[in-house]
GROMACS .gro file of C-alpha atoms in nm:
model
  227
    1UNK     CA    1   1.052  -7.453   4.960
    2UNK     CA    2   0.789  -7.181   5.001
    3UNK     CA    3   0.906  -6.822   5.016
    4UNK     CA    4   0.856  -6.621   5.340
    5UNK     CA    5   0.488  -6.525   5.383
    6UNK     CA    6   0.391  -6.751   5.094
    7UNK     CA    7   0.049  -6.910   5.129
    8UNK     CA    8   0.017  -7.184   4.871
    9UNK     CA    9  -0.342  -7.270   4.966
   10UNK     CA   10  -0.463  -6.910   4.933
   11UNK     CA   11  -0.265  -6.874   4.610
   12UNK     CA   12  -0.438  -7.180   4.465
   13UNK     CA   13  -0.782  -7.050   4.561
   14UNK     CA   14  -0.721  -6.709   4.404
   15UNK     CA   15  -0.556  -6.854   4.091
   16UNK     CA   16  -0.838  -7.101   4.031
   17UNK     CA   17  -1.101  -6.830   4.078
   18UNK     CA   18  -0.931  -6.594   3.832
   19UNK     CA   19  -0.860  -6.866   3.575
   20UNK     CA   20  -1.218  -6.997   3.584
   21UNK     CA   21  -1.350  -6.644   3.537
   22UNK     CA   22  -1.106  -6.515   3.274
   23UNK     CA   23  -1.016  -6.842   3.104
   24UNK     CA   24  -0.638  -6.813   3.140
   25UNK     CA   25  -0.386  -6.865   3.420
   26UNK     CA   26  -0.273  -6.536   3.585
   27UNK     CA   27   0.093  -6.432   3.593
   28UNK     CA   28   0.289  -6.517   3.908
   29UNK     CA   29   0.377  -6.153   3.977
   30UNK     CA   30   0.011  -6.056   3.952
   31UNK     CA   31  -0.091  -6.328   4.198
   32UNK     CA   32   0.190  -6.237   4.438
   33UNK     CA   33   0.092  -5.870   4.439
   34UNK     CA   34  -0.276  -5.955   4.483
   35UNK     CA   35  -0.202  -6.183   4.780
   36UNK     CA   36   0.003  -5.912   4.950
   37UNK     CA   37  -0.289  -5.672   4.916
   38UNK     CA   38  -0.542  -5.928   5.042
   39UNK     CA   39  -0.328  -6.016   5.344
   40UNK     CA   40  -0.266  -5.650   5.418
   41UNK     CA   41  -0.640  -5.582   5.417
   42UNK     CA   42  -0.734  -5.882   5.630
   43UNK     CA   43  -0.435  -5.849   5.860
   44UNK     CA   44  -0.510  -5.487   5.947
   45UNK     CA   45  -0.598  -5.491   6.317
   46UNK     CA   46  -0.937  -5.324   6.284
   47UNK     CA   47  -1.028  -5.536   5.983
   48UNK     CA   48  -0.935  -5.852   6.173
   49UNK     CA   49  -1.150  -5.747   6.467
   50UNK     CA   50  -1.437  -5.661   6.236
   51UNK     CA   51  -1.414  -5.999   6.064
   52UNK     CA   52  -1.427  -6.183   6.396
   53UNK     CA   53  -1.703  -5.961   6.532
   54UNK     CA   54  -1.926  -5.972   6.227
   55UNK     CA   55  -1.863  -6.344   6.187
   56UNK     CA   56  -1.986  -6.395   6.544
   57UNK     CA   57  -2.295  -6.184   6.476
   58UNK     CA   58  -2.373  -6.371   6.154
   59UNK     CA   59  -2.324  -6.709   6.321
   60UNK     CA   60  -2.555  -6.619   6.608
   61UNK     CA   61  -2.818  -6.490   6.365
   62UNK     CA   62  -2.784  -6.812   6.164
   63UNK     CA   63  -2.849  -7.020   6.477
   64UNK     CA   64  -3.154  -6.811   6.570
   65UNK     CA   65  -3.290  -6.852   6.217
   66UNK     CA   66  -3.261  -7.229   6.254
   67UNK     CA   67  -3.427  -7.241   6.598
   68UNK     CA   68  -3.793  -7.299   6.520
   69UNK     CA   69  -3.936  -7.105   6.819
   70UNK     CA   70  -3.745  -6.788   6.732
   71UNK     CA   71  -3.819  -6.821   6.361
   72UNK     CA   72  -4.188  -6.850   6.445
   73UNK     CA   73  -4.202  -6.555   6.685
   74UNK     CA   74  -3.934  -6.302   6.589
   75UNK     CA   75  -3.804  -6.088   6.307
   76UNK     CA   76  -3.426  -6.134   6.328
   77UNK     CA   77  -3.213  -5.849   6.195
   78UNK     CA   78  -2.835  -5.831   6.168
   79UNK     CA   79  -2.662  -5.495   6.214
   80UNK     CA   80  -2.975  -5.284   6.159
   81UNK     CA   81  -2.986  -4.909   6.208
   82UNK     CA   82  -3.158  -4.840   6.539
   83UNK     CA   83  -3.420  -4.614   6.381
   84UNK     CA   84  -3.519  -4.894   6.141
   85UNK     CA   85  -3.647  -5.089   6.441
   86UNK     CA   86  -3.998  -5.013   6.570
   87UNK     CA   87  -4.016  -4.762   6.853
   88UNK     CA   88  -3.691  -4.569   6.804
   89UNK     CA   89  -3.627  -4.218   6.679
   90UNK     CA   90  -3.407  -4.142   6.380
   91UNK     CA   91  -3.080  -3.961   6.467
   92UNK     CA   92  -3.122  -3.589   6.522
   93UNK     CA   93  -2.947  -3.334   6.303
   94UNK     CA   94  -2.591  -3.438   6.230
   95UNK     CA   95  -2.590  -3.720   6.486
   96UNK     CA   96  -2.438  -4.043   6.360
   97UNK     CA   97  -2.672  -4.332   6.281
   98UNK     CA   98  -2.670  -4.580   6.568
   99UNK     CA   99  -2.648  -4.947   6.476
  100UNK     CA  100  -2.723  -5.263   6.673
  101UNK     CA  101  -2.521  -5.584   6.638
  102UNK     CA  102  -2.834  -5.799   6.633
  103UNK     CA  103  -3.201  -5.728   6.701
  104UNK     CA  104  -3.506  -5.947   6.756
  105UNK     CA  105  -3.856  -5.802   6.730
  106UNK     CA  106  -4.147  -6.010   6.855
  107UNK     CA  107  -4.413  -6.008   6.585
  108UNK     CA  108  -4.704  -6.053   6.825
  109UNK     CA  109  -4.610  -5.808   7.101
  110UNK     CA  110  -4.359  -5.575   6.933
  111UNK     CA  111  -4.113  -5.639   7.218
  112UNK     CA  112  -3.756  -5.559   7.113
  113UNK     CA  113  -3.439  -5.744   7.210
  114UNK     CA  114  -3.120  -5.551   7.130
  115UNK     CA  115  -2.818  -5.780   7.135
  116UNK     CA  116  -2.453  -5.679   7.175
  117UNK     CA  117  -2.248  -5.966   7.027
  118UNK     CA  118  -1.888  -5.953   7.148
  119UNK     CA  119  -1.652  -6.246   7.104
  120UNK     CA  120  -1.433  -6.084   7.368
  121UNK     CA  121  -1.480  -5.790   7.603
  122UNK     CA  122  -1.193  -5.540   7.590
  123UNK     CA  123  -1.175  -5.247   7.829
  124UNK     CA  124  -1.293  -5.002   7.560
  125UNK     CA  125  -1.599  -5.220   7.500
  126UNK     CA  126  -1.694  -5.195   7.866
  127UNK     CA  127  -1.729  -4.821   7.811
  128UNK     CA  128  -1.909  -4.880   7.481
  129UNK     CA  129  -2.180  -5.084   7.655
  130UNK     CA  130  -2.286  -4.787   7.866
  131UNK     CA  131  -2.262  -4.545   7.573
  132UNK     CA  132  -2.480  -4.771   7.356
  133UNK     CA  133  -2.735  -4.825   7.633
  134UNK     CA  134  -2.765  -4.450   7.694
  135UNK     CA  135  -2.815  -4.389   7.321
  136UNK     CA  136  -3.078  -4.662   7.291
  137UNK     CA  137  -3.265  -4.526   7.593
  138UNK     CA  138  -3.260  -4.166   7.469
  139UNK     CA  139  -3.378  -4.264   7.120
  140UNK     CA  140  -3.660  -4.491   7.244
  141UNK     CA  141  -3.987  -4.337   7.120
  142UNK     CA  142  -4.264  -4.580   7.218
  143UNK     CA  143  -4.238  -4.551   7.594
  144UNK     CA  144  -4.204  -4.929   7.620
  145UNK     CA  145  -3.920  -5.132   7.764
  146UNK     CA  146  -3.668  -5.322   7.557
  147UNK     CA  147  -3.420  -5.596   7.647
  148UNK     CA  148  -3.049  -5.527   7.619
  149UNK     CA  149  -2.857  -5.856   7.602
  150UNK     CA  150  -2.484  -5.928   7.591
  151UNK     CA  151  -2.369  -6.248   7.417
  152UNK     CA  152  -1.998  -6.321   7.450
  153UNK     CA  153  -1.726  -6.585   7.461
  154UNK     CA  154  -1.503  -6.384   7.696
  155UNK     CA  155  -1.296  -6.593   7.942
  156UNK     CA  156  -1.147  -6.318   8.159
  157UNK     CA  157  -1.333  -6.352   8.492
  158UNK     CA  158  -1.315  -5.987   8.594
  159UNK     CA  159  -1.458  -5.870   8.262
  160UNK     CA  160  -1.738  -6.127   8.275
  161UNK     CA  161  -1.821  -6.022   8.630
  162UNK     CA  162  -1.812  -5.653   8.534
  163UNK     CA  163  -2.056  -5.715   8.247
  164UNK     CA  164  -2.297  -5.881   8.490
  165UNK     CA  165  -2.264  -5.591   8.736
  166UNK     CA  166  -2.262  -5.297   8.493
  167UNK     CA  167  -2.527  -5.051   8.607
  168UNK     CA  168  -2.701  -4.733   8.499
  169UNK     CA  169  -2.838  -4.563   8.807
  170UNK     CA  170  -2.983  -4.836   9.027
  171UNK     CA  171  -3.052  -5.085   8.746
  172UNK     CA  172  -2.830  -5.333   8.562
  173UNK     CA  173  -2.791  -5.228   8.199
  174UNK     CA  174  -2.799  -5.583   8.062
  175UNK     CA  175  -3.126  -5.769   8.089
  176UNK     CA  176  -2.929  -6.091   8.038
  177UNK     CA  177  -2.558  -6.175   8.013
  178UNK     CA  178  -2.505  -6.482   7.794
  179UNK     CA  179  -2.187  -6.687   7.754
  180UNK     CA  180  -2.149  -6.929   7.463
  181UNK     CA  181  -2.064  -7.205   7.711
  182UNK     CA  182  -2.012  -7.112   8.080
  183UNK     CA  183  -1.869  -7.459   8.147
  184UNK     CA  184  -1.556  -7.348   7.959
  185UNK     CA  185  -1.451  -7.062   8.189
  186UNK     CA  186  -1.581  -7.252   8.494
  187UNK     CA  187  -1.339  -7.539   8.421
  188UNK     CA  188  -1.059  -7.294   8.339
  189UNK     CA  189  -1.102  -7.113   8.671
  190UNK     CA  190  -1.103  -7.443   8.862
  191UNK     CA  191  -0.775  -7.561   8.705
  192UNK     CA  192  -0.461  -7.561   8.923
  193UNK     CA  193  -0.262  -7.238   8.894
  194UNK     CA  194  -0.541  -7.085   8.687
  195UNK     CA  195  -0.458  -6.732   8.789
  196UNK     CA  196  -0.289  -6.495   9.030
  197UNK     CA  197  -0.436  -6.370   9.355
  198UNK     CA  198  -0.531  -6.052   9.173
  199UNK     CA  199  -0.760  -6.258   8.947
  200UNK     CA  200  -0.908  -6.461   9.233
  201UNK     CA  201  -1.164  -6.192   9.316
  202UNK     CA  202  -1.283  -6.178   8.956
  203UNK     CA  203  -1.312  -6.555   8.944
  204UNK     CA  204  -1.514  -6.566   9.262
  205UNK     CA  205  -1.752  -6.300   9.132
  206UNK     CA  206  -1.787  -6.465   8.789
  207UNK     CA  207  -1.854  -6.808   8.942
  208UNK     CA  208  -2.111  -6.648   9.171
  209UNK     CA  209  -2.292  -6.501   8.870
  210UNK     CA  210  -2.289  -6.843   8.700
  211UNK     CA  211  -2.434  -7.005   9.012
  212UNK     CA  212  -2.710  -6.744   9.041
  213UNK     CA  213  -2.800  -6.768   8.672
  214UNK     CA  214  -2.706  -6.408   8.606
  215UNK     CA  215  -2.435  -6.537   8.368
  216UNK     CA  216  -2.622  -6.792   8.161
  217UNK     CA  217  -2.557  -7.025   7.869
  218UNK     CA  218  -2.651  -6.970   7.508
  219UNK     CA  219  -2.885  -7.267   7.535
  220UNK     CA  220  -3.070  -7.118   7.830
  221UNK     CA  221  -3.112  -6.786   7.650
  222UNK     CA  222  -3.252  -6.959   7.342
  223UNK     CA  223  -3.497  -7.144   7.563
  224UNK     CA  224  -3.607  -6.818   7.725
  225UNK     CA  225  -3.683  -6.674   7.381
  226UNK     CA  226  -3.910  -6.968   7.308
  227UNK     CA  227  -4.107  -6.924   7.633
   0.00000   0.00000   0.00000
């Protein structure tokens, strides 16, 4: 029987990799200690979130690089520094370098699309959206507009609705709010006993944004990029 926390599949992968590289089978104690360290690193809460987040960003970039219209028209950059994109200032003094999850730059027009890729939208991220938008706006140097797009797979109706309604002054901060597949949350909200009365208002708002096109599908966003 396996020991507690034993992962035979991971152990086999690591053992095979070490043996093929060094030419001899590693000791069991060495493998056990190495697996504990690997699991500790991956299992750390922030590391886990980073793995999911960066995996989502890389997957979205991979799809864009396989979509012929975007490949033809855009430079697609994953996690670039903001000042490495055309039309943005470098950070001033000791200010921290600002990064973007994903950026698309139209080769013909120079138009910039800054994408916030969030598999889920926690409450702290709702604050981060405004902070990022303010930073992008203050560091814009060309005097030209840019798109700020949210791509998410969030299912919580209130958070989806809030993302659609998030404003700076009298303007919505997101040019577009994109869900991987809006049919998923739409079906979930329509299911019997799908939520409490407290959630009903969020569901109604989110469904309204889907109906108006404010909350759109990944497919529709891709098609807009090819227009």
